[in-house]
Amino acid sequence: MEEIKADILILGSGGAGLFAALHAYDSNPRLKIVLATKGLIGKCGCSRMVQGGYNVVLDPKDSVELHFKDTIKGGAFINNQELAWTLVNDAPKRIHEMETKIGCFFDRREDGRIHQKPFAGQSFDRTVHRGDLTGIEIIARATDQVFARDITVLEETRGLELLTNSNGDRVVGALLMNIRTGQFIVVNAKAVIVATGGSASMYKISAPSFDKTGDGMAMCWRAGAEFVDMEMLQFHPTGLLAGKSRLSGSVLEEGLRGAGGRLYNAIGERFMERYDPERLERSTRDRVARAGYMEIMAGRGTPAGGVLLDMSHLGAEFVESKFPGMCERVRDIGKDLAREPVEVSPTAHFQMGGVRIDVNCYSSLKGLFVAGEDAGGVHGANRLGGNGIADSTVFGARAGDAAAEFAQSQDWVPVDQVQVKMFTNNVLKFFGRADGPDVYQLRDELKNLMWEKVGVVRTGQKLEQALKRLAEMSEEVERAKLPTGSLRGYNLALNEILNLRNQLVVAQLVAASALYRKESRGSHYREDFPETDNQNWLCNIFMRKKGDGYFIETRPVKLTRLRPEDVAAK
């Protein structure tokens, strides 16, 4: 078995992983940095799929206070306010870094300043963009910068488990698997940064790339890290509906609504007039997604189960010039975004809950740093469009800086070979097993189960039913079969089993936390508790592993900078 000794191991190559690598290296180029990614670097993950842009305060008429206030209001006041404050303050530094050091080019105004466009939930137009394919610009340039540095990149290499010391309170590396060969790799690292993204792909209709299956979250959970607000999972309101096409669920960007796009139900009503008459389609994602879902459930949806996004009133020339990427995406399914309404549906998009971190991405386990969607607390109950890629780059950079400082002060802690053997056996046990549950059937069942019982609208009864079945499925996946004669290299069925095993971990955390929070707030809507209850539930929900189960508790939100009454009074 190959063994690698590294100062820092980074899992994931999205915005958080790449910025962690660049900052760690630039902190000290003598550090041995290994970056492992499940796909091909620059080609996988969700950061490159970012369309709309990056929220940042650049205009003198705007302010970090306003950006912070929008973020906290959008998050329904359960954000970790110090994390949110860090986000809005560091975002301008990262944009400056991207333009002057990374090599990114963003759209400009006629006077030469960076163009900023409107997004939902904003009190000021502050979204920086490169056309409507901003993520490709950021990830492509950052990837070039990683290649220009002495950073070891392991492509098509997935993380399997975090390795810990004998006490279980110190992460000392990770067990990886080369997907191309099926061979295991042990990385003994002083610091590990987890940045692999969330698990929204566990829903029937979802937006993330296929490689995002909650691997990092599941590894952190099994290693014993503490999590926060796992019930908060965002549904984007305008996922493309395209039958069985792989494009189904992919997001039509926020800027379309920001530019004036309208939503109609199947009987021609502009339904947001009922749900948010003041902001209409520029309301926050949670409200627009829930409104669309309600219309569909009330029988006012299209035959395919969606609602209609209409841009045609803005003029075809305007739509095609401002949103060429979106027009091309819609054209791929035979529709014309600039000239006709397009069917859309809420689509599972982003997890606001995740591993508890501090402002420098330290987790509750020594040696473990977490950034990006794997981490919770920044966005509270709902993430604003444009704050996602800002989160990835801001906290990815911080994780890299902090891990570099940490690694320079630490010695390597030896890997426990007994633990490695146990983890490898837990993968190898599937080979030679001709009988057992079919992983693809289980995967499809999970997607339907999460959509129907842990989705946009939840009830206690449905959540209890989901938890019961999820526990059963977690046992079944451990008995899943592999085709006879399976090879270890590029074994798609084995990787699906490993994906599903991780998704089931995350799914149970989401369902359990959703059952625990007996109110509605942000993206978490309980039909049996439809009101927001600040008296009893202005709190965060924390979970950590306890034996084969979990310990769950609430702690009051630390309102260190802004209180609900501060906003209400103005």
Coordinates of C-alpha atoms in Angstrom, one line a residue:
M1 CA 0.0 0.0 0.0
E2 CA 1.3 3.4 -1.0
E3 CA 2.1 5.7 1.9
I4 CA 2.6 9.5 1.6
K5 CA 3.9 11.8 4.3
A6 CA 2.5 15.4 3.9
D7 CA 2.4 18.5 6.0
I8 CA -1.1 19.3 4.7
L9 CA -3.6 17.0 2.9
I10 CA -6.5 18.8 1.2
L11 CA -9.5 16.8 0.1
G12 CA -11.5 18.6 -2.7
S13 CA -10.6 20.8 -5.6
G14 CA -13.5 23.3 -5.7
G15 CA -13.1 26.9 -4.7
A16 CA -12.4 26.1 -1.1
G17 CA -9.8 23.3 -1.9
L18 CA -7.9 25.4 -4.5
F19 CA -7.7 28.5 -2.4
A20 CA -6.7 26.4 0.6
A21 CA -3.8 24.9 -1.5
L22 CA -2.7 28.3 -2.8
H23 CA -2.7 30.0 0.5
A24 CA -1.0 27.1 2.3
Y25 CA 1.7 27.0 -0.3
D26 CA 2.2 30.7 -0.4
S27 CA 2.4 30.8 3.4
N28 CA 5.4 28.5 3.2
P29 CA 6.5 27.0 -0.1
R30 CA 8.6 24.4 1.7
L31 CA 5.5 22.7 3.0
K32 CA 4.6 19.4 1.4
I33 CA 1.0 19.8 0.2
V34 CA -1.1 17.1 -1.3
L35 CA -4.4 17.9 -2.9
A36 CA -6.7 14.9 -3.6
T37 CA -9.8 15.3 -5.8
K38 CA -12.5 12.8 -6.7
G39 CA -12.6 13.9 -10.3
L40 CA -10.3 15.9 -12.6
I41 CA -8.9 19.1 -11.1
G42 CA -10.7 22.1 -12.6
K43 CA -13.3 19.9 -14.2
C44 CA -15.3 18.6 -11.2
G45 CA -17.2 19.9 -8.2
C46 CA -19.7 22.7 -8.1
S47 CA -17.6 25.8 -7.9
R48 CA -17.0 25.7 -11.6
M49 CA -20.8 25.5 -12.1
V50 CA -21.4 28.8 -10.4
Q51 CA -23.2 31.0 -12.9
G52 CA -24.4 34.2 -11.3
G53 CA -21.4 35.5 -9.4
Y54 CA -19.7 36.6 -6.3
N55 CA -21.2 39.0 -3.6
V56 CA -18.7 41.6 -2.5
V57 CA -18.7 45.2 -1.4
L58 CA -16.8 47.3 -3.9
D59 CA -19.0 50.4 -4.5
P60 CA -18.5 53.3 -2.1
K61 CA -22.3 53.5 -1.8
D62 CA -22.4 50.0 -0.5
S63 CA -20.9 48.8 2.8
V64 CA -19.8 45.6 4.6
E65 CA -22.4 46.4 7.2
L66 CA -25.2 46.3 4.6
H67 CA -23.8 43.0 3.1
F68 CA -23.6 41.6 6.7
K69 CA -27.2 42.7 7.4
D70 CA -28.5 41.1 4.2
T71 CA -26.7 37.9 5.0
I72 CA -28.1 37.7 8.5
K73 CA -31.6 38.6 7.4
G74 CA -31.4 36.0 4.7
G75 CA -30.2 33.4 7.2
A76 CA -33.1 34.2 9.5
F77 CA -30.8 35.2 12.3
I78 CA -29.3 31.8 13.1
N79 CA -26.0 32.4 11.3
N80 CA -22.8 32.3 13.3
Q81 CA -22.4 36.1 13.1
E82 CA -18.6 36.0 13.4
L83 CA -18.4 33.7 10.4
A84 CA -20.8 35.9 8.4
W85 CA -18.8 39.0 9.4
T86 CA -15.6 37.4 8.3
L87 CA -17.2 36.5 5.0
V88 CA -18.3 40.0 4.1
N89 CA -15.0 41.6 5.3
D90 CA -12.7 39.1 3.5
A91 CA -14.6 39.0 0.2
P92 CA -13.1 42.3 -1.1
K93 CA -9.6 40.9 -0.4
R94 CA -10.3 37.7 -2.3
I95 CA -11.7 39.6 -5.3
H96 CA -8.6 41.8 -5.3
E97 CA -6.4 38.7 -5.1
M98 CA -8.2 37.1 -7.9
E99 CA -7.8 40.0 -10.2
T100 CA -4.2 40.9 -9.3
K101 CA -2.6 37.5 -8.5
I102 CA -4.8 34.7 -9.7
G103 CA -5.5 36.2 -13.1
C104 CA -9.3 36.3 -13.2
F105 CA -11.2 38.8 -15.4
F106 CA -14.6 40.0 -14.4
D107 CA -17.1 42.0 -16.4
R108 CA -16.5 45.8 -16.4
R109 CA -18.7 48.9 -16.6
E110 CA -18.1 51.5 -19.3
D111 CA -16.1 53.5 -16.7
G112 CA -13.7 50.6 -16.2
R113 CA -14.9 49.6 -12.7
I114 CA -16.0 46.0 -12.1
H115 CA -19.7 45.5 -13.0
Q116 CA -22.0 44.4 -10.2
K117 CA -25.4 43.1 -10.8
P118 CA -28.5 42.5 -8.7
F119 CA -29.3 39.2 -6.9
A120 CA -32.2 38.3 -4.7
G121 CA -32.1 39.3 -1.0
Q122 CA -29.7 42.2 -1.6
S123 CA -30.1 45.8 -0.5
F124 CA -27.5 46.8 -3.0
D125 CA -26.4 45.4 -6.4
R126 CA -23.1 43.7 -5.4
T127 CA -22.7 40.6 -7.4
V128 CA -19.4 40.5 -9.4
H129 CA -19.5 38.2 -12.4
R130 CA -18.0 37.0 -15.7
G131 CA -21.0 36.8 -18.0
D132 CA -23.2 34.1 -16.5
L133 CA -20.4 31.5 -16.2
T134 CA -18.4 33.1 -13.3
G135 CA -17.3 29.8 -11.7
I136 CA -15.5 28.6 -14.8
E137 CA -13.4 31.8 -14.8
I138 CA -12.5 31.5 -11.1
I139 CA -11.8 27.7 -11.1
A140 CA -9.8 27.7 -14.3
R141 CA -7.5 30.5 -13.2
A142 CA -7.0 29.1 -9.7
T143 CA -6.3 25.6 -11.2
D144 CA -3.6 27.2 -13.4
Q145 CA -2.0 28.7 -10.3
V146 CA -2.0 25.3 -8.5
F147 CA -0.2 23.8 -11.5
A148 CA 2.4 26.6 -11.3
R149 CA 3.3 25.6 -7.7
D150 CA 5.0 22.5 -6.3
I151 CA 1.7 21.0 -5.0
T152 CA 1.1 17.3 -5.4
V153 CA -2.3 16.7 -7.1
L154 CA -3.9 13.3 -6.9
E155 CA -6.8 13.2 -9.5
E156 CA -9.6 10.7 -9.4
T157 CA -8.6 9.8 -5.9
R158 CA -11.4 9.8 -3.3
G159 CA -11.2 10.1 0.4
L160 CA -12.5 7.1 2.3
E161 CA -11.9 7.8 6.0
L162 CA -10.1 10.2 8.2
L163 CA -7.4 8.6 10.3
T164 CA -7.2 9.5 14.0
N165 CA -4.9 8.9 17.0
S166 CA -5.7 6.3 19.6
N167 CA -7.8 8.8 21.6
G168 CA -9.9 9.8 18.6
D169 CA -9.4 13.5 19.2
R170 CA -6.6 14.2 16.7
V171 CA -6.8 13.7 12.9
V172 CA -3.5 12.4 11.6
G173 CA -4.2 11.8 7.9
A174 CA -6.6 10.0 5.7
L175 CA -7.1 6.8 3.8
L176 CA -7.7 7.4 0.1
M177 CA -8.5 5.3 -2.9
N178 CA -7.2 5.8 -6.4
I179 CA -10.4 5.3 -8.4
R180 CA -8.4 4.5 -11.6
T181 CA -6.7 1.5 -10.0
G182 CA -8.7 0.8 -6.9
Q183 CA -5.5 0.9 -4.8
F184 CA -5.5 2.4 -1.4
I185 CA -3.2 5.3 -0.4
V186 CA -2.4 6.3 3.2
V187 CA -1.6 9.9 3.7
N188 CA 0.0 10.8 7.1
A189 CA -0.5 14.5 7.4
K190 CA 0.0 17.1 10.2
A191 CA -3.2 18.9 9.0
V192 CA -6.1 17.8 6.9
I193 CA -8.5 20.2 5.2
V194 CA -11.8 18.8 4.1
A195 CA -13.5 20.7 1.3
T196 CA -15.4 18.2 -0.8
G197 CA -18.9 19.8 -0.8
G198 CA -22.3 18.8 0.4
S199 CA -24.8 16.1 -0.5
A200 CA -27.8 17.7 -2.1
S201 CA -27.4 15.1 -4.8
M202 CA -29.3 12.7 -2.5
Y203 CA -32.5 14.3 -3.7
K204 CA -34.5 13.3 -6.8
I205 CA -34.2 16.8 -8.3
S206 CA -30.9 18.3 -7.5
A207 CA -28.4 20.8 -8.9
P208 CA -24.9 19.6 -7.8
S209 CA -22.3 17.8 -9.9
F210 CA -22.6 14.0 -9.7
D211 CA -19.3 13.6 -7.8
K212 CA -20.6 15.5 -4.8
T213 CA -22.0 12.9 -2.5
G214 CA -21.3 14.2 1.0
D215 CA -18.0 12.3 1.3
G216 CA -16.3 14.9 3.4
M217 CA -19.2 15.4 5.8
A218 CA -19.6 11.7 6.3
M219 CA -15.9 11.2 7.0
C220 CA -15.9 14.1 9.5
W221 CA -19.0 12.6 11.2
R222 CA -17.5 9.1 11.5
A223 CA -14.3 10.7 12.9
G224 CA -16.3 12.5 15.6
A225 CA -16.5 16.1 14.5
E226 CA -19.3 18.3 15.8
F227 CA -22.0 19.5 13.3
V228 CA -24.4 22.4 13.3
D229 CA -27.8 23.1 11.8
M230 CA -27.9 20.1 9.5
E231 CA -31.6 20.6 8.9
M232 CA -30.8 23.6 6.7
L233 CA -30.7 22.5 3.1
Q234 CA -31.5 25.0 0.4
F235 CA -33.7 24.4 -2.6
H236 CA -33.0 26.7 -5.5
P237 CA -36.3 27.9 -7.0
T238 CA -35.4 27.6 -10.7
G239 CA -34.0 24.2 -11.5
L240 CA -34.4 23.3 -15.2
L241 CA -37.0 20.6 -15.9
A242 CA -35.9 18.4 -18.7
G243 CA -37.4 15.0 -18.3
K244 CA -34.7 12.3 -17.9
S245 CA -32.0 14.6 -19.3
R246 CA -28.9 15.0 -17.1
L247 CA -29.7 18.7 -17.3
S248 CA -32.8 18.2 -15.2
G249 CA -32.3 20.0 -11.9
S250 CA -29.5 22.1 -13.1
V251 CA -29.9 25.7 -12.0
L252 CA -31.0 28.6 -14.1
E253 CA -29.2 31.4 -12.4
E254 CA -30.4 33.9 -9.8
G255 CA -29.6 36.8 -12.1
L256 CA -32.5 35.9 -14.3
R257 CA -34.9 36.8 -11.5
G258 CA -32.7 39.7 -10.6
A259 CA -32.9 41.1 -14.1
G260 CA -36.7 40.9 -14.1
G261 CA -37.6 37.3 -14.9
R262 CA -41.1 36.4 -13.9
L263 CA -42.6 33.2 -12.6
Y264 CA -46.0 31.9 -13.6
N265 CA -48.1 28.9 -12.7
A266 CA -49.8 26.8 -15.3
I267 CA -52.9 28.9 -15.3
G268 CA -51.0 32.1 -16.0
E269 CA -50.9 33.6 -12.5
R270 CA -47.8 35.5 -11.4
F271 CA -47.9 33.6 -8.2
M272 CA -45.2 35.5 -6.2
E273 CA -47.7 38.3 -5.9
R274 CA -49.4 36.0 -3.3
Y275 CA -46.2 35.0 -1.4
D276 CA -44.1 38.1 -1.3
P277 CA -45.9 41.1 -3.0
E278 CA -43.1 43.5 -2.2
R279 CA -40.1 41.7 -3.6
L280 CA -41.9 39.3 -5.9
E281 CA -39.4 37.1 -7.8
R282 CA -36.5 39.0 -6.1
S283 CA -37.5 37.4 -2.8
T284 CA -35.0 35.1 -1.1
R285 CA -34.5 31.6 -2.5
D286 CA -36.2 29.8 0.3
R287 CA -39.5 31.8 -0.2
V288 CA -39.5 31.5 -3.9
A289 CA -38.7 27.8 -3.9
R290 CA -41.4 27.1 -1.4
A291 CA -43.9 29.3 -3.4
G292 CA -43.2 27.3 -6.5
Y293 CA -43.5 24.0 -4.6
M294 CA -46.9 25.1 -3.1
E295 CA -48.2 26.0 -6.5
I296 CA -47.2 22.6 -7.9
M297 CA -48.7 20.8 -4.9
A298 CA -51.9 22.8 -5.2
G299 CA -52.4 21.5 -8.8
R300 CA -51.4 24.7 -10.5
G301 CA -48.2 23.3 -11.9
T302 CA -47.4 22.2 -15.4
P303 CA -48.0 18.6 -16.5
A304 CA -44.3 17.8 -16.0
G305 CA -44.6 19.1 -12.4
G306 CA -43.1 22.5 -12.6
V307 CA -43.9 26.2 -13.0
L308 CA -42.8 28.6 -15.7
L309 CA -39.9 31.1 -15.8
D310 CA -40.5 33.8 -18.4
M311 CA -37.9 36.2 -19.7
S312 CA -39.5 37.1 -23.0
H313 CA -40.9 40.5 -21.9
L314 CA -37.3 41.7 -21.4
G315 CA -36.6 41.3 -25.1
A316 CA -34.7 38.6 -26.8
E317 CA -31.6 40.7 -27.6
F318 CA -31.2 41.7 -23.9
V319 CA -31.6 38.2 -22.6
E320 CA -29.2 36.7 -25.2
S321 CA -26.6 39.3 -24.5
K322 CA -26.7 39.2 -20.7
F323 CA -27.3 35.4 -20.3
P324 CA -25.6 33.6 -23.1
G325 CA -24.7 30.6 -21.0
M326 CA -28.3 30.2 -19.7
C327 CA -29.7 30.5 -23.2
E328 CA -27.3 27.9 -24.5
R329 CA -28.2 25.5 -21.6
V330 CA -31.9 25.9 -22.3
R331 CA -31.3 25.5 -26.1
D332 CA -29.8 22.1 -25.3
I333 CA -33.2 20.8 -24.3
G334 CA -34.9 22.4 -27.4
K335 CA -36.3 25.5 -25.7
D336 CA -35.6 29.2 -26.2
L337 CA -35.1 31.1 -22.9
A338 CA -35.2 34.5 -24.7
R339 CA -38.5 34.0 -26.4
E340 CA -40.7 31.5 -24.5
P341 CA -41.4 30.4 -20.9
V342 CA -39.3 27.5 -19.6
E343 CA -40.4 24.9 -17.1
V344 CA -38.6 25.0 -13.8
S345 CA -38.9 23.4 -10.4
P346 CA -37.3 23.8 -7.0
T347 CA -34.1 21.8 -7.0
A348 CA -31.9 20.7 -4.0
H349 CA -28.9 22.9 -4.2
F350 CA -26.8 23.7 -1.1
Q351 CA -26.3 22.7 2.5
M352 CA -26.1 25.5 5.0
G353 CA -25.5 23.1 7.9
G354 CA -22.2 21.2 8.3
V355 CA -19.2 20.8 10.4
R356 CA -18.9 23.4 13.2
I357 CA -15.8 25.6 12.6
D358 CA -14.4 28.9 13.9
V359 CA -13.4 31.8 11.8
N360 CA -10.1 30.1 10.9
C361 CA -11.8 26.8 10.0
Y362 CA -10.6 24.9 13.0
S363 CA -13.1 22.1 13.7
S364 CA -13.7 20.3 17.0
L365 CA -11.0 17.8 16.2
K366 CA -7.3 18.8 16.4
G367 CA -5.7 18.7 13.0
L368 CA -8.9 18.9 11.1
F369 CA -9.8 22.0 9.2
V370 CA -13.1 22.3 7.2
A371 CA -14.1 24.9 4.6
G372 CA -16.8 25.5 2.0
E373 CA -20.0 23.7 2.0
D374 CA -18.8 21.0 4.4
A375 CA -18.7 23.6 7.1
G376 CA -21.9 25.0 8.7
G377 CA -22.9 28.3 10.3
V378 CA -22.0 31.0 7.8
H379 CA -25.4 31.2 6.1
G380 CA -27.8 30.3 8.9
A381 CA -31.1 29.1 7.6
N382 CA -30.7 30.3 4.0
R383 CA -27.8 31.2 1.8
L384 CA -28.1 34.3 -0.5
G385 CA -27.2 33.8 -4.1
G386 CA -23.6 35.0 -4.7
N387 CA -22.5 34.2 -1.1
G388 CA -21.6 30.6 -2.0
I389 CA -18.5 31.1 -4.1
A390 CA -17.5 34.0 -1.7
D391 CA -17.7 31.5 1.2
S392 CA -15.6 28.9 -0.7
T393 CA -12.8 31.3 -1.5
V394 CA -12.8 33.3 1.8
F395 CA -12.8 30.2 4.1
G396 CA -10.7 28.1 1.7
A397 CA -8.0 30.8 2.0
R398 CA -8.4 31.0 5.7
A399 CA -8.2 27.2 6.1
G400 CA -5.0 27.2 4.0
D401 CA -3.4 30.0 6.1
A402 CA -4.4 28.3 9.4
A403 CA -3.4 24.8 8.4
A404 CA 0.0 26.1 7.2
E405 CA 0.6 27.8 10.6
F406 CA -0.6 24.7 12.5
A407 CA 1.5 22.3 10.4
Q408 CA 4.7 24.2 11.1
S409 CA 4.2 23.9 14.8
Q410 CA 3.4 20.2 14.9
D411 CA 5.2 16.9 14.4
W412 CA 3.6 14.0 12.5
V413 CA 1.5 11.6 14.6
P414 CA 2.0 8.0 13.4
V415 CA -0.9 6.3 11.6
D416 CA -2.6 3.5 13.4
Q417 CA -2.1 0.5 11.0
V418 CA -4.9 -1.5 12.8
Q419 CA -7.3 1.4 11.9
V420 CA -6.1 1.4 8.3
K421 CA -6.7 -2.4 8.1
M422 CA -10.2 -2.0 9.5
F423 CA -11.1 0.7 7.0
T424 CA -9.6 -1.1 4.0
N425 CA -11.5 -4.3 4.9
N426 CA -14.7 -2.3 5.1
V427 CA -14.3 -1.6 1.4
L428 CA -12.8 -4.9 0.2
K429 CA -15.7 -6.8 1.8
F430 CA -18.0 -6.0 -1.1
F431 CA -15.8 -7.9 -3.6
G432 CA -17.0 -11.4 -4.3
R433 CA -20.4 -10.8 -3.0
A434 CA -22.8 -11.9 -5.8
D435 CA -26.0 -11.6 -3.7
G436 CA -27.4 -8.7 -1.8
P437 CA -29.2 -5.5 -2.3
D438 CA -28.8 -3.6 -5.6
V439 CA -27.0 -0.3 -5.0
Y440 CA -28.6 1.5 -7.9
Q441 CA -32.1 0.6 -6.6
L442 CA -31.1 1.8 -3.1
R443 CA -29.7 5.0 -4.6
D444 CA -32.9 5.8 -6.5
E445 CA -35.0 5.0 -3.4
L446 CA -32.9 7.4 -1.4
K447 CA -33.5 10.2 -3.9
N448 CA -37.3 9.7 -3.9
L449 CA -37.4 9.2 -0.1
M450 CA -35.5 12.5 0.6
W451 CA -37.6 14.4 -2.0
E452 CA -40.9 13.2 -0.6
K453 CA -40.3 13.2 3.2
V454 CA -37.3 15.5 3.9
G455 CA -37.9 18.0 1.1
V456 CA -39.2 21.5 0.6
V457 CA -42.2 21.0 3.0
R458 CA -41.7 18.7 6.0
T459 CA -43.8 17.2 8.7
G460 CA -42.9 15.3 11.9
Q461 CA -44.6 12.2 10.6
K462 CA -42.8 12.1 7.3
L463 CA -39.5 12.8 9.0
E464 CA -40.0 9.9 11.4
Q465 CA -40.9 7.6 8.5
A466 CA -37.8 8.8 6.6
L467 CA -35.5 8.2 9.6
K468 CA -36.8 4.6 10.0
R469 CA -36.2 3.8 6.4
L470 CA -32.8 5.5 6.2
A471 CA -31.6 3.4 9.2
E472 CA -32.7 0.2 7.3
M473 CA -31.0 1.4 4.1
S474 CA -27.8 2.0 6.0
E475 CA -27.7 -1.6 7.0
E476 CA -28.7 -2.8 3.5
V477 CA -26.0 -0.8 1.7
E478 CA -23.4 -2.7 3.8
R479 CA -24.7 -5.9 2.3
A480 CA -24.8 -4.6 -1.3
K481 CA -23.6 -6.9 -4.1
L482 CA -21.0 -6.3 -6.7
P483 CA -21.1 -7.8 -10.2
T484 CA -19.2 -11.2 -10.3
G485 CA -15.6 -10.7 -11.4
S486 CA -15.5 -7.0 -10.5
L487 CA -12.1 -5.4 -10.9
R488 CA -10.9 -2.8 -8.5
G489 CA -10.0 -0.2 -11.1
Y490 CA -12.8 2.2 -12.2
N491 CA -15.4 0.1 -10.4
L492 CA -18.5 2.2 -10.8
A493 CA -20.7 -0.1 -8.7
L494 CA -18.2 0.0 -5.8
N495 CA -17.9 3.8 -6.0
E496 CA -21.7 4.0 -6.0
I497 CA -21.8 1.9 -2.8
L498 CA -19.3 4.3 -1.2
N499 CA -21.2 7.3 -2.4
L500 CA -24.5 5.9 -1.1
R501 CA -22.9 5.0 2.3
N502 CA -21.9 8.6 2.7
Q503 CA -25.1 10.1 1.5
L504 CA -27.1 8.0 3.9
V505 CA -25.0 9.4 6.8
V506 CA -25.7 12.9 5.7
A507 CA -29.4 12.2 5.0
Q508 CA -29.9 10.9 8.5
L509 CA -28.3 14.0 10.0
V510 CA -30.5 16.2 7.9
A511 CA -33.7 14.3 8.8
A512 CA -32.9 14.0 12.5
S513 CA -32.1 17.7 12.9
A514 CA -35.2 18.6 10.8
L515 CA -37.4 16.5 13.2
Y516 CA -35.8 18.2 16.2
R517 CA -36.4 21.8 15.0
K518 CA -40.2 22.3 15.7
E519 CA -40.7 25.5 13.8
S520 CA -40.3 26.9 10.3
R521 CA -37.3 29.1 9.5
G522 CA -35.5 29.9 6.3
S523 CA -35.2 26.8 4.1
H524 CA -36.6 24.5 6.8
Y525 CA -40.4 24.5 6.5
R526 CA -42.5 22.3 8.8
E527 CA -46.1 22.1 7.8
D528 CA -47.0 21.1 11.3
F529 CA -45.1 24.0 12.8
P530 CA -45.5 26.7 10.1
E531 CA -44.4 29.7 12.1
T532 CA -41.0 31.0 13.1
D533 CA -40.7 30.8 16.8
N534 CA -38.0 33.1 18.1
Q535 CA -39.0 32.6 21.7
N536 CA -38.1 28.9 21.7
W537 CA -36.0 28.3 18.5
L538 CA -33.7 31.2 18.0
C539 CA -31.0 28.7 18.5
N540 CA -28.5 26.4 16.7
I541 CA -28.8 22.6 16.7
F542 CA -25.5 20.8 17.4
M543 CA -25.0 17.1 16.7
R544 CA -22.1 14.7 17.4
K545 CA -21.6 11.0 17.2
K546 CA -22.3 8.9 20.3
G547 CA -21.7 5.2 19.9
D548 CA -23.8 4.1 16.9
G549 CA -26.2 7.0 17.4
Y550 CA -25.9 10.7 18.1
F551 CA -26.1 13.3 20.7
I552 CA -28.2 16.4 19.8
E553 CA -28.7 19.7 21.7
T554 CA -29.6 23.3 21.1
R555 CA -27.6 26.4 22.1
P556 CA -28.8 30.0 21.9
V557 CA -27.6 31.9 18.8
K558 CA -24.8 34.3 19.8
L559 CA -26.2 37.6 18.6
T560 CA -22.8 39.3 18.8
R561 CA -23.4 42.0 16.2
L562 CA -27.1 42.2 15.1
R563 CA -30.3 41.3 16.8
P564 CA -33.7 40.7 15.2
E565 CA -35.1 43.8 17.0
D566 CA -32.3 45.9 15.5
V567 CA -33.6 45.2 12.1
A568 CA -37.3 45.4 13.0
A569 CA -36.8 48.8 14.6
K570 CA -35.4 50.4 11.4

